[in-house]
Structures are given as C-alpha cells and as structure tokens.
Amino acid sequence: MATTAGSSTPPAPASSAPPSELATEKEARDVAESARETEWEYPSFVRELFLGRFRLDLIHPHPPEDPADEARARPFLDKLKAFLERYPADEIDLTGHIPEELVQELREMGAFGIKVPTQYGGLGLSQLSYIRAMEMVTSKDGALTALLSASQSIGVPQPLKLFGTDEQKKKFFPRIAKGAITAFALTEVNAGSDPANMSTTATPTEDGKHFIINGEKLWCTNGTRAELYVVMARTPDRVANGKAKKQITAFIVERDTPGVEIKHRLHFMGLKAIENGVIAFRDVKVPRENILWGEGRGLKLALVTLNTGRLTLPASCAGAGKAMLRVAREWATERVQWGQPIGKHEAVAQKIARMAASTFAMEAVAELCSALADKGGYDIRLEAAIAKMFNSEAGWRIVDDTLQIRGGRGYETAQSLASRGERPIPVERAMRDFRINLIFEGSSEIMRLFIAREAVDHHFKTAFDVVNPEATGAQKRAALGRALRFYPVWYPTRWFGKGMLPSFGEFGPLATHLRYVERAARHLGRSIFHAMMRFRQKLERKQMVLFRAVDIGAELFAMSAACVRAHMLAQKGQREALTLADAFCREAKQRIAVSFDHLFSEHDEPLYKLSQQVLRGEHAWLEQGIVPMAPPSPEGRADPALGGQDPKAKTVRREAAGVG
Ligand SMILES: Cc1cc2nc3c(=O)[nH]c(=O)nc-3n(C[C@H](O)[C@H](O)[C@H](O)COP(=O)(O)OP(=O)(O)OC[C@H]3O[C@@H](n4cnc5c(N)ncnc54)[C@H](O)[C@@H]3O)c2cc1C
C-alpha cells in the first residue's frame, strides 16, 4: 500500500553501487544512442543553422496564433490570474505545503488538464496557451509551476497523448482532466543524467500478462501527492546479433497499487512546497496494458515527451524574467543613492537594459518554439533543447542582477522585509526557486551534449565511416562516396551567402542583425566541419569545443527568434519591440565573437590536466586550514583531498587518473 510522506521508515543511506555495477561508458553511450530519434522527418531551423544554412523561411513569418484557441483560453487564463492574485506564495514557501483547497480550485478550473483533449473533459488548449498559463504561474510561485508542470509536461498526459492507445486514453485522460495529479519517475540514486545505470526492474510474470516492478526512484516531483506515475524500468534485455541490449520501458503505475511506498518527502534549497520524494516499488504488479508505447521504448518515449515537455521551462523562465524586470524597474526608479535614482547610474542602467533585452529574447524563443510545436510539420527537438538551456541560463543572470540591484533587500527574506514595514518583494525566494532550472529536465551540460550530438549528426552520417576503425571496407567506400557527393558542393558554398549583400530589408533596423546571423551560421557550419577534420573520432570528447559551437548556435537562434518576433509585433503597432531586439542582438554578437575567438582555445588542455591533478588530490594542500562541510560519506570513504587514509582512496585516485 502507498504510505504518505514522512512515514516512519528509517531513512536509508543513498545506496551508491560499487563502480563495477555501474554501466561502462560504452554501455551508457549505447543506451543513449539507441534512444535517440535518428530520423529527421520534418525540417528544423536549428539543425540547418549548424549545417551553416540560414533558413529564415522556417520561422518567418512567425506562426500566427489560432484565434479560436485564444478565445477558448481567455476565460481560463482570467480565472487563473484571479487565483494567482490572491495566492499566498510567501506563506506557502514558509509552510512548504500548497493547501488542498487551493489545489482543488485549480482542479475545478481545469488547470491539470490544460492540453487534455475536450472529448475527455480537458480544456483542449494549445501548447502556446499552456505555456502562457505556466509563465503566469511562475511569475508568482515556482513551486506551483512544479506541481502543474510535472503533472502535465512530463507526467502521464503528455506521453499518453503522444503514445497512448485509445483504451489507455479513455481510461486515464478523464481522471487527469478532473485533476488527478501525475508524476514522472526516471531518476535513481545512480541514474541521474545517465539512464544506463537504472536498476529498477520490471519482470514479466509467467503468463506475460503482468510485470512486477522493483526498485526505488529519487527526486520524483509530485511523487508524494500524485495518484498516477509514469515509471521507467528495465525490462529483460533484448539479444541482438548475439549481444544483450538494455531495455527500458515506461509504465503507468497507480499510486494505490500494493507495494508502492512513498519513502521520504525531500526538501530543497528552493521550491519549498514542491511535493518531491523517494518512491519505492516492491513487487508492484502492473498489467501489461499499462505499458506506454511498447516494451523497450521507454527511454525514447521520455526523450520524445521531453521535446515538447521541455518547452514549459523556457516559458517559466521568461515569466520569472518579467517578474524580476518589474521589480528592478520599480526599485531602480524609486531608490535614490548618491543624489540620483540608482537606475541613472550607468552600472545599474546597463543591467536593466540587458534584463529587458534578454527577457524579450527569452519570450521570443519560448513562444516561437511552442507556436512551431502547435503548427506541426516541424521538428522542434533541437529548438526545445536550446530554449531550455538558453532561457534557464539567461533567466539565472536576470535573477542575479535583480538581487544585485535590490542590494541588501535582495538578500533579505520577504517576511523580514515586511516585519520592518517594507514591501515584501521576494527576490531571495525567486533566486532559491530559480536555480534548479539549470539542472532538472536535462542539465545545461547534458543539453549541450544533446545539441552537439545532433549538430554533428549530418557529418557523422555522411563521412564518419571513412575514419571509423570499426567500419568495414564496404562501409568506408560507401561513406567516401557520400562525402564526395556532399562536401564539394556544400563546403565552398559555406563561404558565400546572402548576408554579404544588402538583404532582409523588410526587417528595417534589424536587417543588419539577420545578415550577421546568415554570415555567422556559415562560419559556424564551416567551424564544425573543421573541428570534425581536426579531431575526428576524438571530437566527441572535446566538450569545450562542442559546447562553444552549441553556444554560438543558441545565440544565433535567439537572435533570429527575437528579430522575427519584433518584426511581427512592430507590424501590429508595438514598434518598441524593435529596440529590445536590437539591444539583444548587439549583446549576443559580442558573446558569439568571444566563442568564435576561443572555439579551439589553447587553454582547454592545460585546464583539463589541472582538473585531473586536482581530482587526484595533488593540490589538496590548497584546502588546508578548513574543516569539512559535511561528515564523512556513509561508506566511510575518507576524502582524499583532505588527506584521508582510506585504503580505497588510492584506487579512487588511480581510477580518476585513468590508470585504474
Ligand atoms: C527539485 C528536483 C526535481 C526533480 N524532478 C524530477 C522528476 O520529476 N522526475 C525525475 O525522474 N527526476 C527528477 N529530478 C532529477 C533531475 O532530473 C536530475 O537531478 C538531473 O537529471 C541530473 O541528475 P543528477 O542530479 O544525478 O546529476 P549527475 O548526473 O550526477 O550530474 C552531476 C553533474 O555532472 C554533469 N554531467 C553529468 N554527465 C556529464 C557528461 N557526460 N558531460 C558533462 N557533464 C556531465 C551534470 O550536468 C551535473 O552538472 C529532479 C531533481 C530535483 C533536484
């Protein structure tokens, strides 16, 4: 039976499996690679960008809103706004709990079934209307976004919509539309970014009608409050070409199934009211009909689900950006120091300009991606990953700048401000709540790896076998043929393009930025090709080179989205948007120039060497004169950096050095 959070079960130590039980690097890569969507059925602006081709036609004109959807969304968004205006976010941050009556109100207005089709009782709204709702929610409280978004962006309804059978939809959608909270359970103690380490198993019963799930899931958002989970578990390996292949399958699991236990409710730096927990599954019997999509397709399902699921977070970040901009604008006008409002001092003024420009770009990116997802016939996987990475990082800088502009008041809690009669502006809470955006739903590093993998995919498919030591002679010859057909045309034409001539005139003052994007896209395409030629198979290990290329691509996408949105808004009479897009593009160009200048930085290697020395404890002398921040690890492994004498330490150091 399911138990509630805070059960009397004594806390189990985090079970770190010995290294021998963890997936090897090759296994981890194979699992990730087999879950990749390999085909590009539909076009993608970003994919083209990495190939040095600026296909503005793919995003311009900005996909229009559906007026019918907008009209249907309006009453809901009005109700949500009224609800949020009286929602006691700071009190909830203190108590760490969103009261049931508030959750019930959200259920009644349909907030848990925003995208669930109307035929099942949901609001049936578009992705764009959904992210607008989430943007508004985040401007008030990130923990409430976590509740609604974990349920709908990554929880049961999204994969159900994409992959569910008719029977599954009939069974679960009506419950979700009425407000059943759902959760997504992938992460485990040893499976964070790397799902190959997953140890939760789902074993078929003898008659094959059921699966028995055993394992433990970590950090499951909504886990302590949900009535339905999507659980990822390992089903029996599939043997292909004599080799066993790990299979991960997605199951819908009812919280009331015997054996489902909520072991702990977990607590974090921010999002104090997030209902996140360790969920244990002990001999949990789940019918085969509850498999989503098919056996062995769980990881791919998670990735595909996240393509659109991931679009909520960029919109949330834009919502947070807007909330911070308002705080900074009001404070920088009101606060007088050194004889002037602080917004008149250039250092603060520059921050405010950058915040406004970045917020505009963040909204442009988030809305463009969602509008493209709604339009269909467009592959948004790369755009969504960039939106997640770019908006979370830009948003974090905005929160940081707001705190700086608020000075000491930025660091003070809302309650403390109120206690001495000041406006309780919760920048301190916003900062605590925001930070996790760079980690969950794909950390910034994992997003960059994902984007980089796709950025080089075309070159890999075309020519990799030429240098691949595992390729057969026939494969090498075929690759050579492909390369000879593609590169003699593609490469020379990456040196010349529209951006060298007067062009994009319809964009008025922004045309210069689009010409730059066109030129920079070709430069990027060439640079990625040069990196391939230079590093060959080793390129996949050159994370810094790849990450800089990804950053350039992300900035170019954000510039394009900002120009396209500003153009659309200017046509509707909002000409001020042109100023914001212009400012954003000027800033982005500077960042791009730095990334190009350092693309093959000579500092990467010495820094990598230094990091390995640090990891081996060779610079532990630098850490003298301090006391450890935490007690020793549960396994009793002493910290080698602090002079630990643990016998295993030598092995750990040897492994870190790559000689173990
Ligand atoms: C508040 C909260 C809510 C969450 N909600 C959910 C949820 O609802 N469902 C769920 O399944 N999970 C959830 N998670 C888990 C979350 O998705 C993971 O924290 C995330 O995937 C990262 O895993 P990890 O923390 O184990 O980091 P690790 O994988 O251990 O990574 C540690 C660091 O190393 C970096 N790193 C890892 N591999 C590489 C590499 N190959 N190259 C370069 N850098 C690398 C990472 O980017 C990170 O910075 C949640 C976590 C938190 C804290």
XYZ file of C-alpha atoms and ligand atoms in Angstrom:
713
model
C 0.000 0.000 0.000
C 1.072 3.512 -0.595
C 2.011 5.412 2.510
C 2.247 9.125 2.950
C 5.338 11.261 3.086
C 7.269 11.330 6.298
C 6.475 7.667 7.060
C 8.237 6.061 9.981
C 10.563 4.061 7.714
C 14.081 4.927 8.848
C 15.997 6.848 6.212
C 18.091 4.573 4.047
C 21.540 5.801 3.148
C 21.960 6.684 -0.503
C 22.985 3.345 -1.966
C 25.910 4.144 -4.168
C 26.578 0.991 -6.119
C 30.223 -0.033 -6.440
C 31.742 1.154 -9.727
C 31.764 -2.418 -11.065
C 27.945 -2.444 -11.057
C 27.585 0.807 -12.953
C 27.266 0.891 -16.715
C 30.519 1.296 -18.595
C 30.974 4.413 -20.674
C 30.295 2.380 -23.812
C 27.092 0.898 -22.364
C 25.934 4.362 -21.292
C 26.562 5.728 -24.772
C 24.883 2.740 -26.431
C 21.768 3.161 -24.291
C 21.599 6.888 -25.038
C 22.286 6.325 -28.715
C 19.617 3.645 -29.053
C 17.065 6.030 -27.525
C 17.964 8.810 -29.957
C 15.488 9.805 -32.604
C 17.669 9.161 -35.619
C 15.388 10.367 -38.385
C 14.565 13.940 -39.320
C 11.157 13.635 -40.885
C 10.471 17.363 -40.593
C 12.674 20.415 -41.011
C 14.364 22.272 -38.202
C 15.764 25.800 -38.339
C 18.456 24.992 -35.762
C 19.591 21.816 -37.464
C 20.059 23.808 -40.657
C 21.905 26.513 -38.729
C 24.514 24.032 -37.512
C 24.961 22.958 -41.126
C 25.743 26.556 -41.991
C 22.368 27.224 -43.635
C 20.233 30.141 -42.501
C 16.677 29.020 -43.312
C 14.741 32.041 -42.084
C 11.723 30.826 -44.055
C 11.297 28.051 -41.471
C 10.478 30.512 -38.686
C 9.367 33.633 -40.545
C 6.653 34.846 -40.696
C 6.122 33.928 -37.042
C 3.455 31.191 -36.912
C 0.190 33.004 -36.190
C -1.894 32.331 -33.120
C -5.090 30.394 -33.553
C -7.832 32.933 -32.684
C -10.249 30.153 -31.717
C -7.730 28.709 -29.275
C -7.010 32.164 -27.900
C -10.717 32.776 -27.354
C -11.138 29.424 -25.587
C -8.069 30.040 -23.416
C -9.140 33.530 -22.304
C -11.736 32.564 -19.623
C -9.313 30.017 -18.152
C -6.393 32.452 -18.112
C -8.611 35.093 -16.471
C -9.626 32.653 -13.737
C -6.025 31.608 -13.245
C -4.915 35.234 -12.980
C -7.564 35.992 -10.352
C -6.489 32.874 -8.432
C -2.813 33.853 -8.550
C -3.507 37.396 -7.390
C -4.673 36.038 -4.043
C -2.341 33.028 -3.908
C -0.197 33.326 -0.746
C 3.150 32.355 -2.326
C 5.419 33.507 0.513
C 3.313 31.832 3.177
C 3.376 28.621 1.152
C 7.152 28.928 0.852
C 7.313 29.032 4.680
C 4.931 26.142 5.323
C 6.265 24.076 2.422
C 2.751 22.975 1.510
C 0.183 24.019 -1.072
C -3.142 23.587 0.761
C -5.561 21.049 -0.674
C -8.353 23.629 -1.072
C -6.131 25.665 -3.415
C -5.253 22.556 -5.396
C -8.966 21.758 -5.582
C -9.672 25.219 -7.005
C -7.069 24.585 -9.685
C -8.693 21.239 -10.464
C -12.080 22.880 -10.864
C -10.803 25.445 -13.339
C -9.198 22.630 -15.385
C -5.588 23.574 -14.601
C -4.455 19.916 -14.514
C -5.919 19.116 -17.920
C -4.983 22.175 -19.951
C -3.926 20.211 -23.025
C -6.124 17.146 -22.431
C -8.488 16.905 -25.431
C -12.009 18.210 -24.796
C -13.512 14.829 -25.720
C -12.041 13.520 -22.457
C -13.167 16.511 -20.403
C -9.953 18.569 -20.642
C -9.592 22.165 -21.759
C -8.014 21.011 -25.037
C -5.866 24.118 -25.342
C -2.773 24.567 -27.470
C 0.833 24.337 -26.353
C 1.057 28.132 -26.670
C -1.880 28.726 -24.319
C -0.449 26.156 -21.932
C 2.945 27.839 -21.687
C 1.281 31.235 -21.244
C -0.531 29.820 -18.230
C 2.748 28.444 -16.865
C 4.526 31.739 -17.457
C 1.901 33.494 -15.380
C 2.066 30.877 -12.619
C 5.863 31.123 -12.385
C 5.739 34.896 -12.060
C 4.033 34.195 -8.707
C 5.405 30.863 -7.486
C 7.832 28.321 -8.947
C 6.614 25.566 -6.625
C 3.129 25.856 -8.086
C 4.636 25.626 -11.574
C 6.406 22.432 -10.482
C 3.078 20.940 -9.355
C 1.227 21.783 -12.569
C 4.074 21.264 -14.970
C 5.482 17.989 -13.605
C 1.946 16.682 -13.854
C 1.323 17.851 -17.430
C 4.645 18.479 -19.170
C 6.433 15.288 -18.160
C 3.808 13.345 -16.182
C 1.197 10.976 -17.633
C -0.850 13.199 -20.021
C 1.969 14.184 -22.392
C 3.210 10.648 -23.243
C -0.386 9.437 -23.105
C -1.339 11.958 -25.763
C 1.646 11.050 -27.924
C 1.818 7.294 -27.482
C -1.240 6.064 -25.562
C -3.653 3.562 -27.071
C -7.334 4.511 -27.341
C -8.088 2.307 -24.335
C -5.379 3.972 -22.260
C -6.635 7.419 -23.236
C -10.232 6.512 -22.324
C -9.062 5.118 -19.014
C -6.702 7.863 -17.826
C -7.498 11.163 -19.579
C -10.895 11.745 -17.879
C -9.270 11.296 -14.452
C -6.455 13.663 -15.349
C -8.914 16.235 -16.749
C -10.701 16.163 -13.384
C -7.432 16.858 -11.602
C -5.585 13.599 -10.949
C -2.022 14.681 -10.177
C 0.661 12.739 -12.038
C 4.441 12.349 -11.820
C 7.379 11.185 -13.900
C 9.769 8.727 -12.244
C 13.049 8.226 -14.112
C 15.867 9.316 -11.798
C 17.513 6.922 -9.341
C 20.450 7.249 -6.968
C 22.863 6.040 -9.638
C 20.881 7.102 -12.680
C 20.845 10.869 -12.913
C 21.961 12.198 -16.269
C 22.890 8.685 -17.287
C 19.861 6.384 -17.523
C 22.007 3.342 -18.371
C 22.612 2.946 -14.636
C 18.931 2.416 -13.954
C 18.370 -0.514 -11.638
C 14.582 -0.531 -11.207
C 13.359 -3.681 -12.908
C 10.047 -4.788 -14.389
C 9.939 -8.555 -14.731
C 7.172 -10.209 -16.762
C 5.012 -12.735 -14.929
C 4.965 -16.287 -16.274
C 1.712 -15.753 -18.170
C 3.149 -12.494 -19.584
C 0.052 -10.540 -18.566
C 1.727 -8.504 -15.856
C 5.076 -7.034 -14.885
C 6.495 -6.945 -11.374
C 8.292 -3.680 -10.643
C 11.050 -3.482 -8.052
C 13.270 -0.507 -7.343
C 13.453 2.984 -5.973
C 13.011 6.321 -7.700
C 14.623 9.505 -6.474
C 13.552 13.176 -6.652
C 10.182 12.372 -8.158
C 8.324 15.695 -8.405
C 4.684 15.352 -7.281
C 5.674 11.842 -6.170
C 4.278 12.409 -2.682
C 0.951 13.740 -3.957
C 0.384 12.035 -7.289
C -2.140 9.309 -7.959
C -0.537 8.228 -11.242
C 3.121 7.800 -12.147
C 4.993 7.181 -15.374
C 7.695 4.789 -14.159
C 10.757 3.889 -16.203
C 12.090 0.414 -15.501
C 14.425 -2.135 -17.022
C 12.640 -4.988 -18.743
C 14.561 -8.108 -19.829
C 17.476 -7.431 -22.160
C 16.921 -7.991 -25.857
C 19.536 -10.034 -27.653
C 20.575 -8.610 -30.998
C 23.495 -10.015 -33.025
C 24.463 -12.143 -30.020
C 24.730 -9.074 -27.770
C 22.396 -8.277 -24.873
C 20.835 -4.811 -25.170
C 19.421 -2.994 -22.172
C 15.707 -2.311 -22.450
C 13.919 0.482 -20.633
C 10.139 0.511 -20.623
C 7.592 3.105 -19.463
C 4.648 2.013 -17.309
C 1.661 3.901 -15.956
C 1.502 2.940 -12.286
C -1.385 3.676 -9.949
C -0.269 5.035 -6.605
C -2.726 2.704 -4.809
C -1.154 -0.444 -6.203
C 0.145 -2.626 -3.360
C 3.902 -2.224 -2.955
C 4.103 1.446 -3.911
C 5.602 3.260 -0.962
C 6.426 6.924 -0.527
C 9.606 6.596 1.495
C 10.626 10.199 2.026
C 9.489 13.627 1.128
C 12.563 15.572 0.045
C 13.470 19.183 0.690
C 15.499 21.621 -1.353
C 17.198 24.985 -1.415
C 14.116 26.490 -3.069
C 10.730 25.330 -4.310
C 9.944 24.640 -0.674
C 6.430 23.454 -1.440
C 7.452 21.032 -4.174
C 5.989 17.590 -3.442
C 9.059 15.610 -4.312
C 10.014 12.243 -2.917
C 11.730 8.888 -2.934
C 9.211 6.375 -4.208
C 9.841 2.688 -3.595
C 8.326 -0.079 -5.701
C 8.321 -3.506 -4.046
C 6.808 -6.326 -6.090
C 4.371 -3.896 -7.667
C 2.170 -5.813 -10.114
C 1.269 -3.770 -13.166
C -0.816 -5.041 -16.107
C 0.901 -5.211 -19.477
C -1.813 -2.853 -20.811
C -0.168 -0.101 -18.759
C 2.959 -0.094 -20.900
C 3.217 3.133 -22.829
C 4.208 2.784 -26.483
C 5.892 -0.607 -26.228
C 8.463 -2.712 -24.433
C 11.970 -1.256 -24.648
C 10.774 2.121 -25.886
C 10.699 3.884 -22.528
C 13.802 5.987 -22.902
C 12.876 7.105 -26.376
C 9.412 7.918 -25.053
C 10.997 10.046 -22.338
C 13.085 11.894 -24.913
C 10.213 12.476 -27.316
C 7.937 13.519 -24.446
C 10.546 15.996 -23.322
C 10.756 17.573 -26.787
C 7.522 19.409 -26.079
C 7.538 18.838 -22.310
C 10.731 20.829 -22.138
C 9.019 23.885 -23.613
C 7.317 24.729 -20.323
C 10.525 25.564 -18.547
C 11.684 28.224 -21.052
C 8.305 29.926 -20.719
C 8.547 29.724 -16.924
C 11.971 31.329 -17.128
C 10.537 34.121 -19.272
C 7.787 34.588 -16.659
C 10.392 34.837 -13.916
C 12.399 37.256 -16.087
C 9.365 39.533 -16.458
C 8.653 39.438 -12.729
C 12.287 40.359 -11.991
C 12.294 43.112 -14.604
C 9.316 44.710 -12.924
C 10.992 44.541 -9.511
C 14.226 46.017 -10.883
C 12.425 48.743 -12.844
C 10.417 49.890 -9.845
C 13.322 49.756 -7.434
C 15.848 51.415 -9.732
C 13.422 54.304 -10.203
C 12.478 54.634 -6.555
C 15.768 54.089 -4.748
C 17.911 57.214 -4.581
C 21.604 56.950 -3.688
C 24.377 59.418 -4.356
C 21.781 62.032 -5.320
C 20.132 60.031 -8.117
C 17.781 57.099 -8.612
C 20.100 54.106 -8.865
C 18.777 53.385 -12.374
C 20.560 56.542 -13.532
C 23.977 55.181 -12.500
C 25.412 53.537 -15.570
C 26.326 50.210 -13.975
C 22.732 49.656 -12.842
C 21.272 51.138 -16.032
C 23.241 48.671 -18.170
C 21.919 45.773 -16.127
C 18.349 46.970 -16.603
C 18.804 47.311 -20.362
C 20.270 43.810 -20.597
C 17.489 42.370 -18.442
C 14.802 43.892 -20.668
C 16.533 42.763 -23.868
C 17.118 39.219 -22.558
C 13.578 38.894 -21.249
C 12.313 39.864 -24.686
C 14.557 37.250 -26.323
C 13.536 34.584 -23.809
C 9.879 35.138 -24.535
C 10.602 35.182 -28.261
C 12.373 31.803 -28.006
C 9.716 30.202 -25.773
C 6.738 31.394 -27.822
C 8.311 30.636 -31.187
C 9.078 27.054 -30.137
C 5.576 26.473 -28.807
C 3.968 28.062 -31.858
C 6.067 25.770 -34.087
C 5.051 22.760 -31.987
C 1.387 23.703 -32.414
C 1.791 24.275 -36.141
C 3.117 20.738 -36.674
C 5.243 19.536 -39.569
C 8.303 20.910 -37.804
C 10.902 19.068 -35.737
C 11.375 21.053 -32.529
C 13.772 18.746 -30.674
C 16.830 20.978 -31.096
C 14.899 24.223 -30.660
C 13.360 22.898 -27.428
C 16.733 21.857 -26.032
C 18.227 25.250 -26.865
C 15.206 27.021 -25.393
C 15.623 25.071 -22.148
C 19.347 25.710 -21.904
C 19.351 29.301 -23.120
C 16.360 30.561 -21.137
C 17.380 28.915 -17.880
C 20.870 30.437 -18.107
C 19.684 33.879 -19.259
C 16.994 33.799 -16.576
C 19.526 32.979 -13.889
C 21.617 36.017 -14.869
C 18.465 38.152 -14.641
C 17.602 36.894 -11.165
C 21.202 37.512 -10.089
C 21.175 41.061 -11.492
C 17.841 41.804 -9.817
C 19.235 40.706 -6.483
C 22.233 42.955 -7.022
C 20.027 45.919 -7.934
C 17.899 45.377 -4.838
C 21.133 45.385 -2.801
C 20.734 44.182 0.813
C 16.983 43.998 0.315
C 17.519 41.442 -2.430
C 19.190 39.134 0.080
C 16.545 39.694 2.777
C 13.507 37.443 3.025
C 10.037 38.756 2.203
C 8.919 38.158 5.805
C 11.862 40.094 7.199
C 11.184 42.993 4.842
C 7.533 43.010 5.911
C 8.463 42.870 9.599
C 10.120 46.254 9.321
C 7.408 47.773 7.192
C 8.913 47.388 3.721
C 7.303 45.843 0.659
C 7.793 42.067 0.864
C 9.427 41.632 -2.549
C 10.605 38.009 -2.635
C 13.798 38.202 -4.732
C 15.531 35.959 -2.195
C 12.832 33.305 -2.790
C 12.999 33.806 -6.556
C 16.716 33.096 -6.503
C 16.298 29.932 -4.427
C 13.438 28.766 -6.616
C 15.107 29.531 -9.927
C 18.450 27.756 -9.603
C 17.145 24.247 -10.206
C 16.102 25.193 -13.754
C 19.702 24.717 -14.864
C 19.699 21.165 -13.532
C 16.404 19.342 -13.972
C 14.726 18.308 -17.245
C 18.254 17.954 -18.667
C 21.107 19.859 -17.055
C 22.859 22.588 -19.041
C 25.756 20.220 -19.750
C 23.515 17.399 -20.899
C 21.534 19.800 -23.094
C 24.791 20.951 -24.712
C 25.837 17.332 -25.306
C 22.433 16.520 -26.779
C 22.520 19.554 -29.075
C 26.146 18.906 -30.056
C 25.331 15.298 -30.964
C 22.625 16.489 -33.348
C 24.769 19.363 -34.625
C 27.372 16.944 -35.938
C 24.908 14.234 -36.916
C 24.819 15.038 -40.614
C 28.619 14.929 -40.873
C 28.692 11.704 -38.866
C 26.131 10.050 -41.096
C 27.858 11.253 -44.224
C 31.529 10.722 -43.553
C 32.242 9.177 -40.155
C 32.792 5.672 -41.506
C 35.725 6.940 -43.561
C 37.712 7.312 -40.322
C 35.802 4.809 -38.186
C 38.201 1.960 -37.280
C 35.220 -0.388 -36.767
C 33.812 0.231 -40.272
C 34.219 -2.497 -42.891
C 35.868 -1.796 -46.239
C 32.464 -1.606 -47.930
C 31.194 0.844 -45.310
C 34.285 3.016 -45.739
C 33.839 3.093 -49.519
C 30.148 3.963 -49.196
C 30.996 6.794 -46.781
C 33.646 8.093 -49.133
C 31.094 8.134 -51.947
C 28.618 10.061 -49.798
C 31.306 12.529 -48.732
C 32.408 13.126 -52.324
C 28.846 13.833 -53.353
C 28.128 16.218 -50.455
C 31.229 18.206 -49.489
C 32.477 19.537 -52.858
C 29.208 21.464 -53.185
C 28.433 22.165 -49.539
C 31.826 23.368 -48.340
C 32.650 26.072 -50.938
C 29.126 27.443 -50.719
C 29.557 27.961 -46.949
C 31.882 30.855 -47.822
C 29.354 32.963 -49.715
C 25.800 33.967 -48.932
C 23.023 36.475 -48.731
C 24.394 38.104 -45.589
C 27.253 39.598 -47.610
C 24.799 41.629 -49.692
C 22.089 44.135 -48.816
C 19.279 41.796 -47.762
C 16.448 41.212 -45.259
C 15.289 44.780 -45.929
C 11.766 44.088 -44.650
C 13.261 43.883 -41.133
C 14.278 47.548 -41.237
C 16.761 48.324 -38.445
C 17.090 44.610 -37.624
C 18.203 43.623 -41.133
C 21.851 44.121 -40.205
C 21.481 41.548 -37.419
C 19.915 38.987 -39.729
C 22.703 39.485 -42.251
C 25.110 38.832 -39.396
C 23.219 35.648 -38.433
C 23.447 34.431 -42.034
C 27.203 35.026 -42.132
C 27.768 33.597 -38.661
C 25.710 30.492 -39.484
C 28.020 29.745 -42.425
C 31.022 30.417 -40.206
C 29.582 28.017 -37.623
C 28.906 25.334 -40.217
C 32.477 25.600 -41.502
C 33.905 25.602 -37.991
C 32.061 22.435 -37.029
C 33.364 20.803 -40.196
C 36.915 21.965 -39.401
C 36.553 20.562 -35.887
C 35.471 17.225 -37.383
C 38.500 17.171 -39.666
C 40.845 18.153 -36.879
C 39.678 15.878 -34.070
C 37.899 13.073 -35.971
C 36.650 10.404 -33.519
C 38.095 12.401 -30.637
C 35.679 15.267 -31.284
C 33.044 13.669 -29.049
C 35.444 14.138 -26.130
C 36.192 17.765 -26.951
C 33.325 19.049 -24.883
C 34.558 22.620 -24.685
C 34.892 22.957 -28.467
C 31.461 21.420 -28.962
C 29.892 23.478 -26.191
C 31.181 26.741 -27.680
C 29.752 25.739 -31.050
C 26.436 24.975 -29.328
C 26.512 28.340 -27.565
C 27.016 30.115 -30.886
C 24.097 28.198 -32.389
C 21.919 29.021 -29.383
C 22.697 32.735 -29.603
C 22.017 32.744 -33.347
C 18.676 31.043 -32.777
C 17.764 33.527 -30.029
C 18.767 36.457 -32.279
C 16.627 35.109 -35.110
C 13.659 34.468 -32.803
C 13.974 37.974 -31.333
C 14.083 39.610 -34.798
C 11.155 37.583 -36.106
C 9.053 38.372 -33.031
C 9.975 42.066 -33.059
C 9.055 42.271 -36.733
C 5.682 40.637 -36.029
C 4.980 42.920 -33.065
C 6.096 46.034 -34.964
C 3.625 45.190 -37.700
C 0.915 45.092 -35.031
C 1.984 48.532 -33.812
C 4.379 47.535 -30.976
C 7.429 49.217 -32.521
C 9.260 49.373 -29.160
C 9.962 45.685 -29.669
C 12.491 46.633 -32.364
C 14.616 48.441 -29.766
C 14.629 45.421 -27.476
C 15.538 43.013 -30.280
C 18.273 45.366 -31.460
C 19.795 45.569 -27.957
C 19.638 41.807 -27.530
C 21.327 41.210 -30.899
C 24.142 43.652 -30.126
C 24.871 41.823 -26.869
C 24.565 38.387 -28.458
C 27.045 39.333 -31.204
C 29.655 40.146 -28.569
C 29.156 36.790 -26.872
C 29.315 34.988 -30.226
C 32.562 36.779 -31.114
C 34.136 35.530 -27.880
C 33.001 31.958 -28.556
C 34.382 32.043 -32.111
C 37.673 33.556 -30.912
C 38.110 30.799 -28.347
C 36.495 27.940 -30.249
C 39.720 25.914 -30.268
C 41.096 27.513 -27.142
C 44.672 26.615 -26.270
C 43.696 26.793 -22.594
C 41.402 23.765 -22.721
C 44.160 21.207 -22.442
C 46.145 22.746 -19.566
C 42.906 23.280 -17.673
C 41.837 19.683 -18.212
C 45.235 18.489 -16.977
C 44.945 20.695 -13.919
C 41.465 19.348 -13.163
C 42.804 15.792 -13.184
C 45.638 16.789 -10.839
C 43.059 18.315 -8.514
C 40.947 15.151 -8.676
C 43.997 13.030 -7.837
C 44.469 15.162 -4.731
C 47.753 16.677 -5.941
C 46.568 20.144 -4.928
C 44.858 19.101 -1.717
C 47.457 21.258 0.057
C 45.352 24.210 -1.092
C 42.494 23.020 1.103
C 44.468 23.144 4.346
C 43.097 25.261 7.192
C 39.441 24.433 6.745
C 37.009 21.990 8.302
C 34.918 19.654 6.110
C 31.438 20.967 5.273
C 29.876 17.542 5.762
C 30.544 14.393 7.786
C 32.372 11.543 6.007
C 30.380 9.588 3.408
C 28.206 6.700 4.718
C 30.548 4.115 3.174
C 33.289 5.531 5.366
C 35.328 6.588 2.365
C 37.662 9.290 3.571
C 38.050 12.373 1.448
C 41.419 12.033 -0.301
C 41.508 15.785 -0.838
C 41.588 16.262 2.922
C 44.358 13.781 3.483
C 42.084 10.771 4.111
C 43.800 7.482 4.804
C 41.092 5.247 3.428
C 42.677 2.208 1.726
C 40.268 2.637 -1.215
C 41.492 6.171 -1.747
C 44.492 5.010 -3.732
C 42.234 3.081 -6.111
C 39.920 6.059 -6.435
C 42.865 8.280 -7.289
C 44.208 5.753 -9.802
C 40.765 5.485 -11.442
C 40.393 9.240 -11.620
C 43.765 9.346 -13.281
C 42.559 6.818 -15.828
C 45.127 4.222 -14.815
C 42.849 2.056 -12.637
C 13.939 19.530 -7.376
C 14.172 18.392 -8.310
C 13.112 17.875 -9.037
C 13.308 16.784 -9.878
N 12.227 16.194 -10.501
C 12.388 15.025 -11.166
C 11.262 14.281 -11.654
O 10.125 14.701 -11.525
N 11.490 13.082 -12.234
C 12.737 12.577 -12.401
O 12.870 11.478 -12.939
N 13.838 13.264 -11.979
C 13.683 14.465 -11.353
N 14.780 15.156 -10.887
C 16.110 14.666 -11.192
C 16.852 15.572 -12.176
O 16.320 15.446 -13.447
C 18.333 15.204 -12.065
O 18.823 15.890 -10.934
C 19.129 15.550 -13.294
O 18.790 14.678 -14.315
C 20.622 15.459 -13.068
O 20.974 14.252 -12.484
P 21.915 14.236 -11.188
O 21.404 15.271 -10.260
O 22.027 12.861 -10.697
O 23.300 14.754 -11.720
P 24.502 13.885 -12.328
O 24.030 13.106 -13.494
O 25.175 13.154 -11.234
O 25.429 15.048 -12.847
C 26.185 15.869 -11.949
C 26.803 16.991 -12.763
O 27.645 16.428 -13.776
C 27.238 16.882 -15.064
N 27.413 15.793 -16.017
C 26.917 14.545 -15.961
N 27.284 13.831 -17.020
C 28.050 14.639 -17.786
C 28.742 14.483 -19.025
N 28.701 13.341 -19.727
N 29.426 15.531 -19.519
C 29.472 16.720 -18.860
N 28.840 16.921 -17.690
C 28.145 15.898 -17.148
C 25.778 17.262 -14.901
O 25.359 18.219 -15.858
C 25.781 17.841 -13.494
O 26.211 19.173 -13.540
C 14.600 16.249 -10.050
C 15.677 16.806 -9.336
C 15.471 17.837 -8.463
C 16.630 18.363 -7.678
